[in-house]
CSV table of C-alpha atoms in Angstrom, one decimal:
chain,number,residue,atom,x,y,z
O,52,UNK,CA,0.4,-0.4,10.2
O,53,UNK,CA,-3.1,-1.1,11.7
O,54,UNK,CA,-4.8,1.1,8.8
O,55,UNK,CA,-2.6,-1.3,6.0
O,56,UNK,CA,-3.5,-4.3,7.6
O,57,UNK,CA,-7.7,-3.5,7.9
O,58,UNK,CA,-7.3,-2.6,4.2
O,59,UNK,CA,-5.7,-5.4,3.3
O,60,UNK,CA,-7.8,-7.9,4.8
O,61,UNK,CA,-11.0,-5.9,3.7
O,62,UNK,CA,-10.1,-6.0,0.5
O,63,UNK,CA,-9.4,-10.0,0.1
O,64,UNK,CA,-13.3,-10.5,2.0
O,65,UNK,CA,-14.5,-7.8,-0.4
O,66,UNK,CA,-13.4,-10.0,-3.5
O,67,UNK,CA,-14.7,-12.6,-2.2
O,68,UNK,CA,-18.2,-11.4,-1.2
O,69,UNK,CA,-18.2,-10.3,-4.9
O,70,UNK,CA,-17.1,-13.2,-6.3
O,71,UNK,CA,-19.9,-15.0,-4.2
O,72,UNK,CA,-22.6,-12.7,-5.6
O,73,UNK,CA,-21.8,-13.0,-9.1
O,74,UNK,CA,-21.4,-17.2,-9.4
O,75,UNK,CA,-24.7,-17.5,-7.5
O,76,UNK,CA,-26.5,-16.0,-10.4
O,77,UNK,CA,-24.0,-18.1,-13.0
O,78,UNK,CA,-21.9,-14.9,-13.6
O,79,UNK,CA,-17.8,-15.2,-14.3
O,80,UNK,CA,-16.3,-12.5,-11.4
O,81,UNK,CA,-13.6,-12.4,-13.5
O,82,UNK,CA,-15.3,-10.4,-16.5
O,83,UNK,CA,-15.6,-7.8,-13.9
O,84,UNK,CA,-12.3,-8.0,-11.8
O,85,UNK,CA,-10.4,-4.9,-12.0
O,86,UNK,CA,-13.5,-2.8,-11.5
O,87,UNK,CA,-14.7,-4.7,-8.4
O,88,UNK,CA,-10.9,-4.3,-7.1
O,89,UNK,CA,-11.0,-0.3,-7.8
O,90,UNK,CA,-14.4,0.0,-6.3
O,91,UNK,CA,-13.7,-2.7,-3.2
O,92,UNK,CA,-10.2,-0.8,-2.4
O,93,UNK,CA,-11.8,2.3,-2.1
O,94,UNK,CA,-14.9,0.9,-0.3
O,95,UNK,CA,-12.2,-0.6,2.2
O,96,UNK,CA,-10.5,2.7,2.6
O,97,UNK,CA,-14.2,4.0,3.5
O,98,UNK,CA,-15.2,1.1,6.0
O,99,UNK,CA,-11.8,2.0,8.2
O,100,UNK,CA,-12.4,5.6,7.9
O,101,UNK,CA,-16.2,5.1,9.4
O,102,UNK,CA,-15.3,2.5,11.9
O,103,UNK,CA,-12.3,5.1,13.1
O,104,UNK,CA,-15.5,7.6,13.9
O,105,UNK,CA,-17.2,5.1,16.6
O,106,UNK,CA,-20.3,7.5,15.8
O,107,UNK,CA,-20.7,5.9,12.4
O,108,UNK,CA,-19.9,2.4,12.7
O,109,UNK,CA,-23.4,1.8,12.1
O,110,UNK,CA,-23.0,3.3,8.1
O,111,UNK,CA,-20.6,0.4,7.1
O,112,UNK,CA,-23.1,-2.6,6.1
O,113,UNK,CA,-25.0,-0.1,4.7
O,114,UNK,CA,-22.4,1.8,3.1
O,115,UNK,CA,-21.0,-1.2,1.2
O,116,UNK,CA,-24.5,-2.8,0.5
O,117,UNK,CA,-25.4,0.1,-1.1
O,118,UNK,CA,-22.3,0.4,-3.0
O,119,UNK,CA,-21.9,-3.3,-4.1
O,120,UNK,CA,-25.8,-2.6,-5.7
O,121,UNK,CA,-24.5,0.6,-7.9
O,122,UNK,CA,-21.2,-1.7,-8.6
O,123,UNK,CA,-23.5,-4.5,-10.1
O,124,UNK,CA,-26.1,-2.1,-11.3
O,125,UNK,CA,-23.6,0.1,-13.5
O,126,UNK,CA,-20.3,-2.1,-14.1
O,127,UNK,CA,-22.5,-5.6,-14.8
O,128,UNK,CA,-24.9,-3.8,-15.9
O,129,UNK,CA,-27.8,-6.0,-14.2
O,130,UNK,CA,-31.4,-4.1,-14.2
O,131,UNK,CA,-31.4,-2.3,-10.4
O,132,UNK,CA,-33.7,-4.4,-8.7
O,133,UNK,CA,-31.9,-7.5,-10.2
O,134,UNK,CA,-28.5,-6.1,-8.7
O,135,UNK,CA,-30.5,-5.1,-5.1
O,136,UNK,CA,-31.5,-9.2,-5.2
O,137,UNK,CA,-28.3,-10.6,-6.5
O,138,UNK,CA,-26.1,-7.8,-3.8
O,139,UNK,CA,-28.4,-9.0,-0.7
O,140,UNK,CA,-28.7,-12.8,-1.7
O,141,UNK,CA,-24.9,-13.0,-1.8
O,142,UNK,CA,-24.6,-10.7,1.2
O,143,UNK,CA,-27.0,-13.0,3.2
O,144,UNK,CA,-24.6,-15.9,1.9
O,145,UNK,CA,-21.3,-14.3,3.1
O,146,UNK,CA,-23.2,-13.4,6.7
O,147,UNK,CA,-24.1,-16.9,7.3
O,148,UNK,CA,-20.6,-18.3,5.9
O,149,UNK,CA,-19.0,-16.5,8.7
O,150,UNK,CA,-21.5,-17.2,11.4
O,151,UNK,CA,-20.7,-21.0,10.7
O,152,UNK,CA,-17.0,-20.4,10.9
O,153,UNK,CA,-17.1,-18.2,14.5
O,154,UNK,CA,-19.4,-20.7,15.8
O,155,UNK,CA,-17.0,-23.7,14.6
O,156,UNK,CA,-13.6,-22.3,14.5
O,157,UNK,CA,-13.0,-19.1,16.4
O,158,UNK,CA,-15.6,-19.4,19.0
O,159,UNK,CA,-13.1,-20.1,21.5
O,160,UNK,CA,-10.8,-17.0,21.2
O,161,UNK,CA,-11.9,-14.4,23.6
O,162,UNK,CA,-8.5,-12.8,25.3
O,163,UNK,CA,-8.7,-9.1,24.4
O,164,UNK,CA,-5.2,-9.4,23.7
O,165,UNK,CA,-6.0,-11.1,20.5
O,166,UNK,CA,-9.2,-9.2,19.1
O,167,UNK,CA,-7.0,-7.2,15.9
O,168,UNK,CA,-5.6,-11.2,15.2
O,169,UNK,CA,-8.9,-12.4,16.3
O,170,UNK,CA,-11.0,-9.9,13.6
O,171,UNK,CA,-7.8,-10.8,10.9
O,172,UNK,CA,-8.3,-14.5,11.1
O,173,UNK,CA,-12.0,-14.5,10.4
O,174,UNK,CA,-11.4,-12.1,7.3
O,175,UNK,CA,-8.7,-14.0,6.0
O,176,UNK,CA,-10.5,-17.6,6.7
O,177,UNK,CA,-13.9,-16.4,5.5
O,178,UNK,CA,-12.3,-15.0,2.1
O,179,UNK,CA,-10.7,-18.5,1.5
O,180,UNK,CA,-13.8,-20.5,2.2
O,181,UNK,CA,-16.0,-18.1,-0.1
O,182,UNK,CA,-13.6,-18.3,-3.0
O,183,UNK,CA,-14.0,-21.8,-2.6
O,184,UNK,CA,-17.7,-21.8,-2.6
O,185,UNK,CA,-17.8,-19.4,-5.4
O,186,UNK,CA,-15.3,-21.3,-7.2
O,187,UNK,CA,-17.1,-24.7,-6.9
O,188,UNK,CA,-20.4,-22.9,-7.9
O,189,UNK,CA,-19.0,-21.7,-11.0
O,190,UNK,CA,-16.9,-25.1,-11.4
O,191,UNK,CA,-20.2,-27.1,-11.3
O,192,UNK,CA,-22.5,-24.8,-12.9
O,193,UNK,CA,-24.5,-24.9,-9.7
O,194,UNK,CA,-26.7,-21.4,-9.5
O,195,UNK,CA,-29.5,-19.3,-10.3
O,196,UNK,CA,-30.1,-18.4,-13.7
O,197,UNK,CA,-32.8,-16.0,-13.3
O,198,UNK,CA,-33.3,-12.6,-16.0
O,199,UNK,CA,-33.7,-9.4,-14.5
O,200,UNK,CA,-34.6,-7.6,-17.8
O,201,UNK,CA,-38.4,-8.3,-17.1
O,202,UNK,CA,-37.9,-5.5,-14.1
O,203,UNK,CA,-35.7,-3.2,-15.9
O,204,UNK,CA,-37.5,0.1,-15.3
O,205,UNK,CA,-38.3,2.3,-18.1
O,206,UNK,CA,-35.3,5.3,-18.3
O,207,UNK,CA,-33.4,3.4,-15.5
O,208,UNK,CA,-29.7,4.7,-16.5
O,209,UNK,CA,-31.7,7.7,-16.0
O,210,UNK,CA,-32.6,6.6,-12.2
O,211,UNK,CA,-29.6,4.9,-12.0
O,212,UNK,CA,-27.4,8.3,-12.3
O,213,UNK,CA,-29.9,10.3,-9.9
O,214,UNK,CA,-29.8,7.8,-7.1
O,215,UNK,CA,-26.2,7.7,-7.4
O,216,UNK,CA,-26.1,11.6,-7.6
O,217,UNK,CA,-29.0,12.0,-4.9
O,218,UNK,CA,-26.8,9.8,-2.2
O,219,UNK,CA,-23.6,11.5,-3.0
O,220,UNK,CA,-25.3,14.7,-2.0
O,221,UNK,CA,-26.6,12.8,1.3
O,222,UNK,CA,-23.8,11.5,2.3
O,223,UNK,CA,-21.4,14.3,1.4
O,224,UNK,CA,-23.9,16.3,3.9
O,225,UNK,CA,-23.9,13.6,6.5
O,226,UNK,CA,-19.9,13.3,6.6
O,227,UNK,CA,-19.7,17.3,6.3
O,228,UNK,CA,-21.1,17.5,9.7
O,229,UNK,CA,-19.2,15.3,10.7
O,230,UNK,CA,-16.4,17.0,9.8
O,231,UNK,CA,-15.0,13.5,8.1
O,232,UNK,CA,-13.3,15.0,4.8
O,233,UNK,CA,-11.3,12.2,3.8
O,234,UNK,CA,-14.2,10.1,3.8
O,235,UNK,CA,-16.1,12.5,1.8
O,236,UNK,CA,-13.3,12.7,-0.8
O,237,UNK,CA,-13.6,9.0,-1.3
O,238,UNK,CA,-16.6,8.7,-1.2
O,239,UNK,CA,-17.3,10.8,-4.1
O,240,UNK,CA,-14.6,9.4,-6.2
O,241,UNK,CA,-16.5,6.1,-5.6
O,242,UNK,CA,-19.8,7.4,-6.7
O,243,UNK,CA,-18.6,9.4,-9.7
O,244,UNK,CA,-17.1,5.9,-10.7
O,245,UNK,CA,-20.4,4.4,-10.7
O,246,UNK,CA,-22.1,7.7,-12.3
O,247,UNK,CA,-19.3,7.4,-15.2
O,248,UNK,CA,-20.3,3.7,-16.0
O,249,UNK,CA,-23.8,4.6,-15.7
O,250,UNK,CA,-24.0,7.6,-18.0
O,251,UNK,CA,-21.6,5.9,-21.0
O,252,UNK,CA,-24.3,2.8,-20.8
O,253,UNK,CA,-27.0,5.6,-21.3
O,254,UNK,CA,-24.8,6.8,-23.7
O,255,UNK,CA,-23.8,3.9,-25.4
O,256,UNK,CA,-27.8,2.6,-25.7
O,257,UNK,CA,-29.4,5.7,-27.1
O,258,UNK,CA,-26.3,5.5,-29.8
O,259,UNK,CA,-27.4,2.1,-30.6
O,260,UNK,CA,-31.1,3.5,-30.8
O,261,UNK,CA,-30.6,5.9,-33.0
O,262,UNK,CA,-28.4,3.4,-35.2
């Protein structure tokens, strides 16, 4: 019940965090919903299964950091440095969101007893105010408007598909000794989700060059 409930409530924050990202930059999140769920569920599903291995609690930030930049750079198909700034800008956002709402709402909650409904209540509160934010952003028109293509590197689906191959091989070696194989499982389907999307773009562009 414990495992339902983390994914649950991981998944709601998740959306939201990506919802944030996009309407900071003037993007709809909703062009991109189902793909963000797929890739947020399984990202979810990850985040418990590292937090379960106290050894690598450390790996989720960086896990899903990582993960929201391939999601951006293959699925909205921003240049990679473009979705690095858009993923940490909107991370950054969603950090300090939450600060403010421990500090002002949930600073006062400290009975062990209520740490799971404590951890719960954030998640669920921070989701709501960052759909709001987002949802006012992109309601008002109020964001960046800035055009990555002026970085796009030079072959980047290229690079694109061997960073995403070159950390799947790192990570599947990291979890192997670990001895986590659920986690490597999902792990891989998440990658080869982003290597799909990045390979038909590569596709899809050297069609339309040779057109």
């Amino acid at each position: 019940m414990e495992s339902v409930a983390f994914m649950a409530f991981s998944t709601i924050e998740g959306l939201g965090i990506f919802a944030l990202m996009m309407t900071i930059f003037k993007i709809n999140p909703l062009h991109y919903i189902w793909q963000a769920l797929f890739v947020v569920l399984l990202m979810s599903l990850q985040s418990y299964l590292l937090r379960s291995e106290l050894s690598l609690y450390y790996l989720v930030p960086i896990t899903n950091i990582m993960l929201f930049i391939f999601l951006v750079a293959t699925v909205v198909k921003e240049p990679l440095v473009g979705a690095a700034i858009i993923t940490l800008i909107g991370y950054t956002a969603f950090s300090l969101l939450q600060t403010i709402i421990v500090k002002v709402v949930f600073d006062s909650i400290i009975e062990p007893q209520a740490i799971l409904v404590y951890g719960y209540a954030l998640q669920t509160s921070s989701a709501i105010a960052i759909g709001l934010v987002a949802w006012l952003l992109y309601r008002l028109g109020i964001g960046f408007t800035w055009s990555f293509e002026k970085v796009r590197f030079k072959r980047e689906d290229l690079i694109v598909s061997s960073t995403i191959f070159v950390v799947l091989i790192f990570f599947t070696i990291l979890l192997y000794r670990n001895e986590i194989w659920s986690n490597i499982l999902f792990f891989s389907i998440t990658l080869s989700y982003f290597l799909y999307y990045a390979v038909r773009k590569e596709k899809k562009d050297h069609d339309q060059f040779d057109g």
